[in-house]
Tab-separated table of C-alpha atoms and ligand atoms in Angstrom:
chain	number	residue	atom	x	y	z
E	1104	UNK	CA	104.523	77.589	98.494
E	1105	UNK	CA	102.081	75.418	96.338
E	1106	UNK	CA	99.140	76.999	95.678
E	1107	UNK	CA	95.600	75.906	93.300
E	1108	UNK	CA	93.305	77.797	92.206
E	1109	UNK	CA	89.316	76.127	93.116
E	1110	UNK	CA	86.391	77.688	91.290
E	1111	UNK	CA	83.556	78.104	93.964
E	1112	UNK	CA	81.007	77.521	91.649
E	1113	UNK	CA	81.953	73.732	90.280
E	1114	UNK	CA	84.952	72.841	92.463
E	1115	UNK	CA	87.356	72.485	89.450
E	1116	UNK	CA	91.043	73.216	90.727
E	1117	UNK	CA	93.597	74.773	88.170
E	1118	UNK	CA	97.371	75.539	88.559
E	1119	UNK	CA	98.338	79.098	89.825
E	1120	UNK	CA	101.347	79.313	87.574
E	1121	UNK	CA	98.392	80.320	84.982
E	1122	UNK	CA	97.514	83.901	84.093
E	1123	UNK	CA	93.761	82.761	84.472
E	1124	UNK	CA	91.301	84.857	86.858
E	1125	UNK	CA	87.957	83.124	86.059
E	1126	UNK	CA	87.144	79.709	85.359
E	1127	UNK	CA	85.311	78.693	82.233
E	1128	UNK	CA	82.097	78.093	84.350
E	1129	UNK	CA	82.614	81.829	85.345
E	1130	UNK	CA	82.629	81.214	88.947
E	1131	UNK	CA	85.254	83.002	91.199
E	1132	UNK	CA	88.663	81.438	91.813
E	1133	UNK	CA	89.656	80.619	96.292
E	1134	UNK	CA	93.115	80.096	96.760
E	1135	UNK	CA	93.877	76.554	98.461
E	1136	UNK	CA	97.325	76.135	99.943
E	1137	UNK	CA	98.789	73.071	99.547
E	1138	UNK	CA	100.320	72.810	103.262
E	1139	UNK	CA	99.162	75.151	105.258
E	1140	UNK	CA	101.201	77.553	106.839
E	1141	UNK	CA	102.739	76.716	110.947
E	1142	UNK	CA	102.745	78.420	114.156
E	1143	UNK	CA	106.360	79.616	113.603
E	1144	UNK	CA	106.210	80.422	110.322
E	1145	UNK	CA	103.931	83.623	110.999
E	1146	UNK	CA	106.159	86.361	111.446
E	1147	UNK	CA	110.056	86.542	109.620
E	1148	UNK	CA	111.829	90.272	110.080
E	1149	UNK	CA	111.412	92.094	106.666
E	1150	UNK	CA	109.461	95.067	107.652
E	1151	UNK	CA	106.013	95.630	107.008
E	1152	UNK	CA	103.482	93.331	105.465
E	1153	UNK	CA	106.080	91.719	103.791
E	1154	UNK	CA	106.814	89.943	107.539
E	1155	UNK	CA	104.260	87.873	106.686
E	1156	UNK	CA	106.273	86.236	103.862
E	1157	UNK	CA	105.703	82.486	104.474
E	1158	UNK	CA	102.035	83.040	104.426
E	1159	UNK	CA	101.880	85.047	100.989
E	1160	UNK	CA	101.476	82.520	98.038
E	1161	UNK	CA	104.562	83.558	95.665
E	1162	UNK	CA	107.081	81.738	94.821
E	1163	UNK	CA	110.309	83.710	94.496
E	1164	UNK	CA	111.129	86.655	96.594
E	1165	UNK	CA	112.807	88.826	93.291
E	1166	UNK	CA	109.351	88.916	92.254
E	1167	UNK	CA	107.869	90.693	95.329
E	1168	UNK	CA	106.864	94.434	94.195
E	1169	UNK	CA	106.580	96.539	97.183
E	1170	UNK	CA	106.860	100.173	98.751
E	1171	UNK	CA	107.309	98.868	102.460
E	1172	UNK	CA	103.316	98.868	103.285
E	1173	UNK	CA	101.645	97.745	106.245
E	1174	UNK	CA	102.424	97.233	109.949
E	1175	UNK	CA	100.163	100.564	110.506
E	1176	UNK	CA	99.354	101.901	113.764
E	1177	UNK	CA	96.934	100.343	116.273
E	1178	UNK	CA	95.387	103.119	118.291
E	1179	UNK	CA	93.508	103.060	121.615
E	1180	UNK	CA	90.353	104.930	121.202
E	1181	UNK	CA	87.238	105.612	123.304
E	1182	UNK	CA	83.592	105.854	122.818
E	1183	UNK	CA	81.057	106.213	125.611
E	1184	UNK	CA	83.724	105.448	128.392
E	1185	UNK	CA	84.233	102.053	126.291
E	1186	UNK	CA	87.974	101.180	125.205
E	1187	UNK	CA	87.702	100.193	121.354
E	1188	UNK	CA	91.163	100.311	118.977
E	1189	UNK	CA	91.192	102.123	115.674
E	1190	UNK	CA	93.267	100.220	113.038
E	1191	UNK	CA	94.741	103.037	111.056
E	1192	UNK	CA	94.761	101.085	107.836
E	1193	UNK	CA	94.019	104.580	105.574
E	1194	UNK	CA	98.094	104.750	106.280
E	1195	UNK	CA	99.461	103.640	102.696
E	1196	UNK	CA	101.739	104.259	99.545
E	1197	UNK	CA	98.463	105.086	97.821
E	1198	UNK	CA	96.117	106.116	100.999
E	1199	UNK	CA	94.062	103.033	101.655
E	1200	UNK	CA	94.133	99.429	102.525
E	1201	UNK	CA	93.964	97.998	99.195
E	1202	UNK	CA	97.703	98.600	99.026
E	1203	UNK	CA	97.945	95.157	100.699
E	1204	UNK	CA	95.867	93.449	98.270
E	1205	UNK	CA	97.841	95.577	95.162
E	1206	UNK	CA	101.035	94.583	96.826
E	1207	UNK	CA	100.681	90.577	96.804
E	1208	UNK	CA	98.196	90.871	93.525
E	1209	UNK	CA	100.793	92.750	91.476
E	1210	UNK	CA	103.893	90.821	92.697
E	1211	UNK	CA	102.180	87.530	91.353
E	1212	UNK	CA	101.010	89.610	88.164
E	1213	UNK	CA	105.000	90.154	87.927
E	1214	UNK	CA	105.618	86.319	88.723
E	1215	UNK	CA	103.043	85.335	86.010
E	1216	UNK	CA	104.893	87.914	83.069
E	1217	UNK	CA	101.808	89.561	82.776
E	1218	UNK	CA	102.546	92.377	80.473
E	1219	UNK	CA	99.527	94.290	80.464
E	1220	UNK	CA	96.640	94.569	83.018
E	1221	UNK	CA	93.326	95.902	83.127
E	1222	UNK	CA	91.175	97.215	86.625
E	1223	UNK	CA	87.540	98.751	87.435
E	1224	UNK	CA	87.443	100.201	90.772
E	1225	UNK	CA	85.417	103.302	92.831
E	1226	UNK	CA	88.963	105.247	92.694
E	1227	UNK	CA	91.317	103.653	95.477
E	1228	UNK	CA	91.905	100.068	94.494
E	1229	UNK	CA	92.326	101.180	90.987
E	1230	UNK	CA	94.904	104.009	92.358
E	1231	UNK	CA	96.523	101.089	94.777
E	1232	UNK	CA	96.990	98.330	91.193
E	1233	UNK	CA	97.934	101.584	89.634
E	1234	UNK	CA	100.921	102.591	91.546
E	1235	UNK	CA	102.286	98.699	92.196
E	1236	UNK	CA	101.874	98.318	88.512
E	1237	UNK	CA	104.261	101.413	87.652
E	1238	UNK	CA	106.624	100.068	90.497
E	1239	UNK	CA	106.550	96.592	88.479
E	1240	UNK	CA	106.600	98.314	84.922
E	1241	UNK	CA	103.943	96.363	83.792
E	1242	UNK	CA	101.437	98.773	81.902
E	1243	UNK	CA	97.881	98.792	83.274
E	1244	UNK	CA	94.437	100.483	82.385
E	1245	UNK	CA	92.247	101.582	85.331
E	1246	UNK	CA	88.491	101.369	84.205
E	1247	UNK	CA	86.124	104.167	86.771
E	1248	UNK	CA	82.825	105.706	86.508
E	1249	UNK	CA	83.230	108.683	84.680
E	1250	UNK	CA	81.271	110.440	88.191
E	1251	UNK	CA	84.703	109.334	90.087
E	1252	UNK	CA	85.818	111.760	92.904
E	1253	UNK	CA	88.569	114.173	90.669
E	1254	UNK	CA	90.877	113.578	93.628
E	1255	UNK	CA	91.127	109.907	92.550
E	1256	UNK	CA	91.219	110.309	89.054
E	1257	UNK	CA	94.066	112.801	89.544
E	1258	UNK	CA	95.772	110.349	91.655
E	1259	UNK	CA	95.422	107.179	89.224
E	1260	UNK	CA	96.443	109.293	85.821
E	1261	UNK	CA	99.434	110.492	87.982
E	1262	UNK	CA	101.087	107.380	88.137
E	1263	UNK	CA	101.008	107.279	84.133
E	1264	UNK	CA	98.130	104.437	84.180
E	1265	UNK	CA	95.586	104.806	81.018
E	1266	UNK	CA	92.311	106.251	82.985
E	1267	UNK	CA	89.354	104.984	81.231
E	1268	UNK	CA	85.913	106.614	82.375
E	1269	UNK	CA	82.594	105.078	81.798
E	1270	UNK	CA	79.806	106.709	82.074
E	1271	UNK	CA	76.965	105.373	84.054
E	1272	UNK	CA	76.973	103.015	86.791
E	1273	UNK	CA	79.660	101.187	88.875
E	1274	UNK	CA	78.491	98.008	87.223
E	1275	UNK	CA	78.786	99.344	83.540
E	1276	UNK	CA	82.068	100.354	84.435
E	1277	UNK	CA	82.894	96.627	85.365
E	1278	UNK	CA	81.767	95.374	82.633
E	1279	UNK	CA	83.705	97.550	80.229
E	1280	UNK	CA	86.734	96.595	81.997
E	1281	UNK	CA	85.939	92.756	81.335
E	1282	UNK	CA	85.486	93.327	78.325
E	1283	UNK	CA	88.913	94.540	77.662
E	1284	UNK	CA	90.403	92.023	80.110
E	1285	UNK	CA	89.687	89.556	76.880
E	1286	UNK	CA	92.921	90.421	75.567
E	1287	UNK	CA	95.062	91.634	78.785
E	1288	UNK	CA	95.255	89.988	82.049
E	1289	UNK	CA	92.555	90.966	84.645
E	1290	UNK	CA	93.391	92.504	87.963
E	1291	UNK	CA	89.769	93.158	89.243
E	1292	UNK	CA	89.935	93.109	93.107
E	1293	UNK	CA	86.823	91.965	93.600
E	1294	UNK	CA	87.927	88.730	91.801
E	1295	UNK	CA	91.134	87.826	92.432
E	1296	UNK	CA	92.068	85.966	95.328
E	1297	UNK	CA	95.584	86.809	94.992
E	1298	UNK	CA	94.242	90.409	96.215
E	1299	UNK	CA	92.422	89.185	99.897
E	1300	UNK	CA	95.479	86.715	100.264
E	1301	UNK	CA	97.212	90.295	100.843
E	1302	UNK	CA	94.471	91.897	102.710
E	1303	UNK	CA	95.002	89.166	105.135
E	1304	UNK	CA	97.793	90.288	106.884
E	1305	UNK	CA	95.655	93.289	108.287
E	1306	UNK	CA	94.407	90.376	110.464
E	1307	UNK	CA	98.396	89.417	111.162
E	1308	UNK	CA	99.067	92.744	112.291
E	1309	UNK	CA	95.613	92.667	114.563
E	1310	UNK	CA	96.856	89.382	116.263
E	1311	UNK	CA	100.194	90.521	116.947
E	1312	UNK	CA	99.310	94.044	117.878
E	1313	UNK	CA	96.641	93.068	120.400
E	1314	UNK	CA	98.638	89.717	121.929
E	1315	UNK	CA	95.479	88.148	121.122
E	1316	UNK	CA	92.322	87.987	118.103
E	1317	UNK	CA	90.003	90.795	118.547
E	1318	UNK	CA	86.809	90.104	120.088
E	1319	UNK	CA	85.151	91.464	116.768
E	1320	UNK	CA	86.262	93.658	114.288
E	1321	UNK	CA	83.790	96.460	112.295
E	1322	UNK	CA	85.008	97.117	108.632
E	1323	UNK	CA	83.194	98.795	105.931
E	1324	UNK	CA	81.856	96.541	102.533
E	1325	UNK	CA	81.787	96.745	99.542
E	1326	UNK	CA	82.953	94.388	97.336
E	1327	UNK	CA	84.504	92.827	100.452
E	1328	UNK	CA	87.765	92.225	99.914
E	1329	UNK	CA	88.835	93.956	103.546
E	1330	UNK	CA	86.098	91.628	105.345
E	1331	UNK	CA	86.896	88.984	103.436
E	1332	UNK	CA	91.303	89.292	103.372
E	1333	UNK	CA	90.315	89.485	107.483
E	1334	UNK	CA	88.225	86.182	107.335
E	1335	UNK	CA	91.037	84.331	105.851
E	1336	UNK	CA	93.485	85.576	107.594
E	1337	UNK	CA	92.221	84.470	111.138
E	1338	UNK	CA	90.835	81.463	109.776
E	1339	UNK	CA	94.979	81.001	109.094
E	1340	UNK	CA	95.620	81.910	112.770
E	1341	UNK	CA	93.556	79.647	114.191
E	1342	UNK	CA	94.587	76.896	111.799
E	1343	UNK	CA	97.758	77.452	112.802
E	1344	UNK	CA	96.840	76.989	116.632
E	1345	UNK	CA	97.594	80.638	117.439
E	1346	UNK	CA	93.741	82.198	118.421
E	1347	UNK	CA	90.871	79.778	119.202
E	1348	UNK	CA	87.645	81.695	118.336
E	1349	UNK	CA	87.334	83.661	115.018
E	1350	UNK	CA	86.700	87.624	116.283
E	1351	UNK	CA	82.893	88.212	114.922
E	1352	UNK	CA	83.112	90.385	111.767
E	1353	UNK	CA	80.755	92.901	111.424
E	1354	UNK	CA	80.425	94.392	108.040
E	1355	UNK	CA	78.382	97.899	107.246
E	1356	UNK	CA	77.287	99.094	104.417
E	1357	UNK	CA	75.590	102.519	103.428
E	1358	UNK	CA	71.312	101.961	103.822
E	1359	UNK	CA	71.597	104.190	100.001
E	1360	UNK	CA	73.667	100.467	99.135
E	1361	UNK	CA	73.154	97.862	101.405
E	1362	UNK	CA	72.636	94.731	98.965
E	1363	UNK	CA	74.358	92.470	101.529
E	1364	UNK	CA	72.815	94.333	104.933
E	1365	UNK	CA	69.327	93.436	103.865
E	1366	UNK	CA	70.219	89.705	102.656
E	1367	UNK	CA	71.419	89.352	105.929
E	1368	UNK	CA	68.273	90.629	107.640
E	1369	UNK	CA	66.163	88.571	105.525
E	1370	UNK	CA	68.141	85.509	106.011
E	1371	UNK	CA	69.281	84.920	102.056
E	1372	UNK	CA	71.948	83.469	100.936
E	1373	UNK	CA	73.300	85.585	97.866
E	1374	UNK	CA	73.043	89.518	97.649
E	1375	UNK	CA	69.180	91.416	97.572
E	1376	UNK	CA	68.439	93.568	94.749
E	1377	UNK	CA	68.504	97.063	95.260
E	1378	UNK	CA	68.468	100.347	94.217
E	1379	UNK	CA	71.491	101.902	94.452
E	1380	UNK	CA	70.668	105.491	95.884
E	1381	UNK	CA	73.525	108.130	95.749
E	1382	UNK	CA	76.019	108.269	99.158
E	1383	UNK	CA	78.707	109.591	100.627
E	1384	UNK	CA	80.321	106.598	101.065
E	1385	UNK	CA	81.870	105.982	96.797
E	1386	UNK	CA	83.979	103.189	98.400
E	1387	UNK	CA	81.066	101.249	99.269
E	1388	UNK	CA	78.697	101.759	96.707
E	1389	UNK	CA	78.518	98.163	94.847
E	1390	UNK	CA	75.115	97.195	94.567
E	1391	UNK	CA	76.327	94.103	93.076
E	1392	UNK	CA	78.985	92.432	95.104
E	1393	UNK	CA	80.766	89.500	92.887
E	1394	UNK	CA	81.685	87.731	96.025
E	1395	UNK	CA	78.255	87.840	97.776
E	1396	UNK	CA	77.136	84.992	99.218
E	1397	UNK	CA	80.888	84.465	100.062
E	1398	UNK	CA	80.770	87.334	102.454
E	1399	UNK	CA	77.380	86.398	103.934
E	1400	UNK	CA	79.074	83.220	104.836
E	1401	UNK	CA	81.970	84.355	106.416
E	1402	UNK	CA	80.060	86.855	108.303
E	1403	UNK	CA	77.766	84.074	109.488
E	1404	UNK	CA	80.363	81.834	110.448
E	1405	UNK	CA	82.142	84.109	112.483
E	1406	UNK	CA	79.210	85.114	114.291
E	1407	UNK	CA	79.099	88.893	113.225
E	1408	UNK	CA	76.553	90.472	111.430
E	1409	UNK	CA	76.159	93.016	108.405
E	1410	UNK	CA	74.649	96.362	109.280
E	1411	UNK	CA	73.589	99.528	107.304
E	1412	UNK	CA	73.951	103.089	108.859
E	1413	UNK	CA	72.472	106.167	107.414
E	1414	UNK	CA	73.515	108.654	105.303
E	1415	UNK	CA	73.118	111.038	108.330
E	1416	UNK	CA	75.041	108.494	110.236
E	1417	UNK	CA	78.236	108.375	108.199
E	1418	UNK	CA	78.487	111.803	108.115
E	1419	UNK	CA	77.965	112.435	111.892
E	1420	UNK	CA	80.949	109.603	112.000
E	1421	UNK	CA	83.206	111.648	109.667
E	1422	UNK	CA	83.223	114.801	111.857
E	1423	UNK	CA	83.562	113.151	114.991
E	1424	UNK	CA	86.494	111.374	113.878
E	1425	UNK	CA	87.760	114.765	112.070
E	1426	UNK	CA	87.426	116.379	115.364
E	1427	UNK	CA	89.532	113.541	116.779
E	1428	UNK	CA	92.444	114.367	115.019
E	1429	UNK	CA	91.732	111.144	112.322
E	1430	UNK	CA	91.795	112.616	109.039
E	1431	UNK	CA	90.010	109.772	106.718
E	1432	UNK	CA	87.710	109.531	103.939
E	1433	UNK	CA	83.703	109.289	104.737
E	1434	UNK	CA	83.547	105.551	103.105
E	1435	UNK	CA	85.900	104.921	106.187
E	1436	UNK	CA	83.868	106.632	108.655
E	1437	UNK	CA	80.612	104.056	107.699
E	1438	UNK	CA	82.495	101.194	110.015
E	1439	UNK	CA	82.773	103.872	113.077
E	1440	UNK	CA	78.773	104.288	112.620
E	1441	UNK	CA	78.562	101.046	112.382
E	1442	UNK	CA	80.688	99.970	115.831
E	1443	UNK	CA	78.285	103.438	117.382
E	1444	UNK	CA	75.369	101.251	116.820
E	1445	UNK	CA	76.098	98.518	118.440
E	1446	UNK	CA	78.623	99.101	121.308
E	1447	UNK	CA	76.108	100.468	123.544
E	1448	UNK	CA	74.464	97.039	124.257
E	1449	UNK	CA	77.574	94.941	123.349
E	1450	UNK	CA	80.059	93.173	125.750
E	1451	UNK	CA	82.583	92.450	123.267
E	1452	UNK	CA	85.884	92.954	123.898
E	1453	UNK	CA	88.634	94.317	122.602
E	1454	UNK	CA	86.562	95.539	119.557
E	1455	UNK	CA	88.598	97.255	116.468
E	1456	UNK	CA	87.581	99.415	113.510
E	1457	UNK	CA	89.452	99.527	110.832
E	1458	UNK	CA	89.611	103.063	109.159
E	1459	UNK	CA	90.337	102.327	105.689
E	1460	UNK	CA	90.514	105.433	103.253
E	1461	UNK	CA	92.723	108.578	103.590
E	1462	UNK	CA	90.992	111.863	103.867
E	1463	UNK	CA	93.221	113.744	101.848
E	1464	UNK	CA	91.201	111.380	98.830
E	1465	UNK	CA	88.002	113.145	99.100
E	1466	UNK	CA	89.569	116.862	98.736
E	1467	UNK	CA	88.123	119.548	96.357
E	1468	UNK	CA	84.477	117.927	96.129
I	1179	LIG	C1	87.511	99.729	98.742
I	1179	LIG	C2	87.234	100.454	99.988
I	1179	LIG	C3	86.396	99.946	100.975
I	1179	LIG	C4	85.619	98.673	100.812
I	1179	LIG	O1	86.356	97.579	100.454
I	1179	LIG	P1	85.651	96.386	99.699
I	1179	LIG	O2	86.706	95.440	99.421
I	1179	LIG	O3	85.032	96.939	98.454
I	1179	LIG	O4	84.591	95.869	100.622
I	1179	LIG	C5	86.262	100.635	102.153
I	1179	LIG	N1	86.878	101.807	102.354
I	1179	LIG	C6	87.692	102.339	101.427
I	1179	LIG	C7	88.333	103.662	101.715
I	1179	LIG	C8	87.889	101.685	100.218
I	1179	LIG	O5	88.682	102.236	99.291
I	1180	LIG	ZN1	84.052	76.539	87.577
């Protein structure tokens, strides 16, 4: 598949045969598909995400690094009497969804003979690179606030990857992990759009699941690559002449972190400044999101909205969904509080959540 590379700050376009993940404006690199992708080229038969081949930008199929992710359950749910479907996307090799962005991320990493790789993440993304990397045998560095959940540490130095912790904030963190990226490739989530170009087939699986494009879809954010992977992919499906409408995405975000919630309610274009104040939800605390006004976009055009729920909120979510037999991580629960709020005077239907984070993550805290 021919892919380019566009930087969204000055339009430039560069080949994606190069190990590059920023241009030298410093804007983000989009991912522009040369011919875009047909109706019956969706869906092949290799199991998994990976049945989404002819959509995934990589060239040769040895290169594909994989533990057979994806195709996870779809789950009718209730709430108030109302039908809504739980996407059980906390059902991964490594325990969240960022396995689909690791899996298509890290193949191309392979495809490009990157040797060496550096990530900052909250805990799961760096876990997720962590795990394709040692599948892939490239060596990798996983950059995390030294105040990272033990659970995740334990998980990332498990897989042999070098655990670097910074102290301070989430942001110092990233930018000591840039800072080694000068002289190994970068594999920062938040950047690369090899990393939502695998998210995207969440929004696949949705389609073909439901028979049909969800009416809207709630899904927690952070740096958001999930709302953004889900953006792209059903901007593909209806592209492709398979959905009409785009499903409105709602994303929520923690009121202790909600730099995108309140641009959104005050109408701006890029991220507000905030203080970041301490939550339960680690896997949405970025107070700085790279992608910003990207995501306000998206969430614009497809008619959704960004909400923040309370710290009170999220945790009320958690146990209910505990209770329910739905054993996930509290930065998951954030997107349930975030569907409570507004089902009640919402017609939309079919709505989905998508629980992203295993619980088993946020043990011995
Ligand atoms: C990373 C993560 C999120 C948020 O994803 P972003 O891409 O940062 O918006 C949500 N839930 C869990 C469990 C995560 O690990
Ligand atoms: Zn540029």
């Amino acid at each position: 598949m021919k892919v380019s590379l566009i930087c969204s700050r000055c339009g430039r376009a560069f080949s994606a045969g190069e190990p590059i993940w920023r241009c030298r404006c410093g804007g983000f690199f989009d991912l522009v598909l040369a011919k875009p992708w047909a109706k019956q080229e969706l869906a092949g038969s290799a199991a998994g995400m990976w049945r989404y081949r002819r959509t995934l930008p990589l060239n040769a199929d040895e290169n594909i690094v994989s533990f057979g992710e994806g195709a996870t359950p779809l789950l009718r749910f209730a709430y108030n009497k109302k039908p809504v479907w739980l996407k059980l996307d906390y059902l991964f090799p490594t325990g969240s969804f960022k396995d689909r962005g690791a899996s298509l991320l890290v193949s191309k990493m392979k495809e490009l003979r990157v040797q060496k790789a550096v990530e900052d993440s909250s805990g799961n993304a760096g876990a997720a690179i962590a795990a394709y990397c040692a599948r892939a045998g490239i060596q990798c560095e996983i950059y995390v606030p030294a105040q990272t959940l033990p659970a995740k540490i334990k998980q990332i130095e498990a897989v042999a990857a070098m655990v670097r912790l910074v102290p301070g904030t989430r942001e110092e963190t990233a930018r000591a992990a840039l800072a080694a990226a000068e002289t190994s490739y970068y594999a920062g989530h938040a950047w690369n759009p090899f990393f939502l170009h695998g998210v995207k087939t969440c929004a696949f699986e949705l389609y073909e699941q439901l028979g049909e494009a969800p009416a809207a879809v709630f899904a927690p954010v952070g740096n958001g690559t999930l709302l953004l992977g889900l953006y792209i992919g059903f901007c593909e499906l209806r592209a492709a002449g398979l959905i009409e409408n785009l499903p409105a995405l709602f994303g929520v975000q923690s009121s202790a972190c909600a730099p995108l919630a309140e641009a959104f309610a005050h109408n701006l274009t890029e991220p507000a400044t905030i203080r970041k104040g301490d939550t339960l939800a680690d896997g949405i605390a970025v107070a700085m999101p790279v992608r910003g006004g990207q995501i306000l976009q998206a969430v614009r055009k497809s008619r959704g909205a960004l909400l923040q729920v309370s710290e009170n909120e999220i945790a009320g979510s958690l146990g209910e969904l505990h209770r329910a037999g739905l054993y996930v991580e509290p930065t998951a629960a954030a997107a349930w509080a975030g569907y409570r709020h507004l089902c009640a005077d919402s017609s939309l239907s079919p709505c989905v959540v998508v629980l992203t984070g295993h619980g088993l993550k946020h043990c011995g805290k």
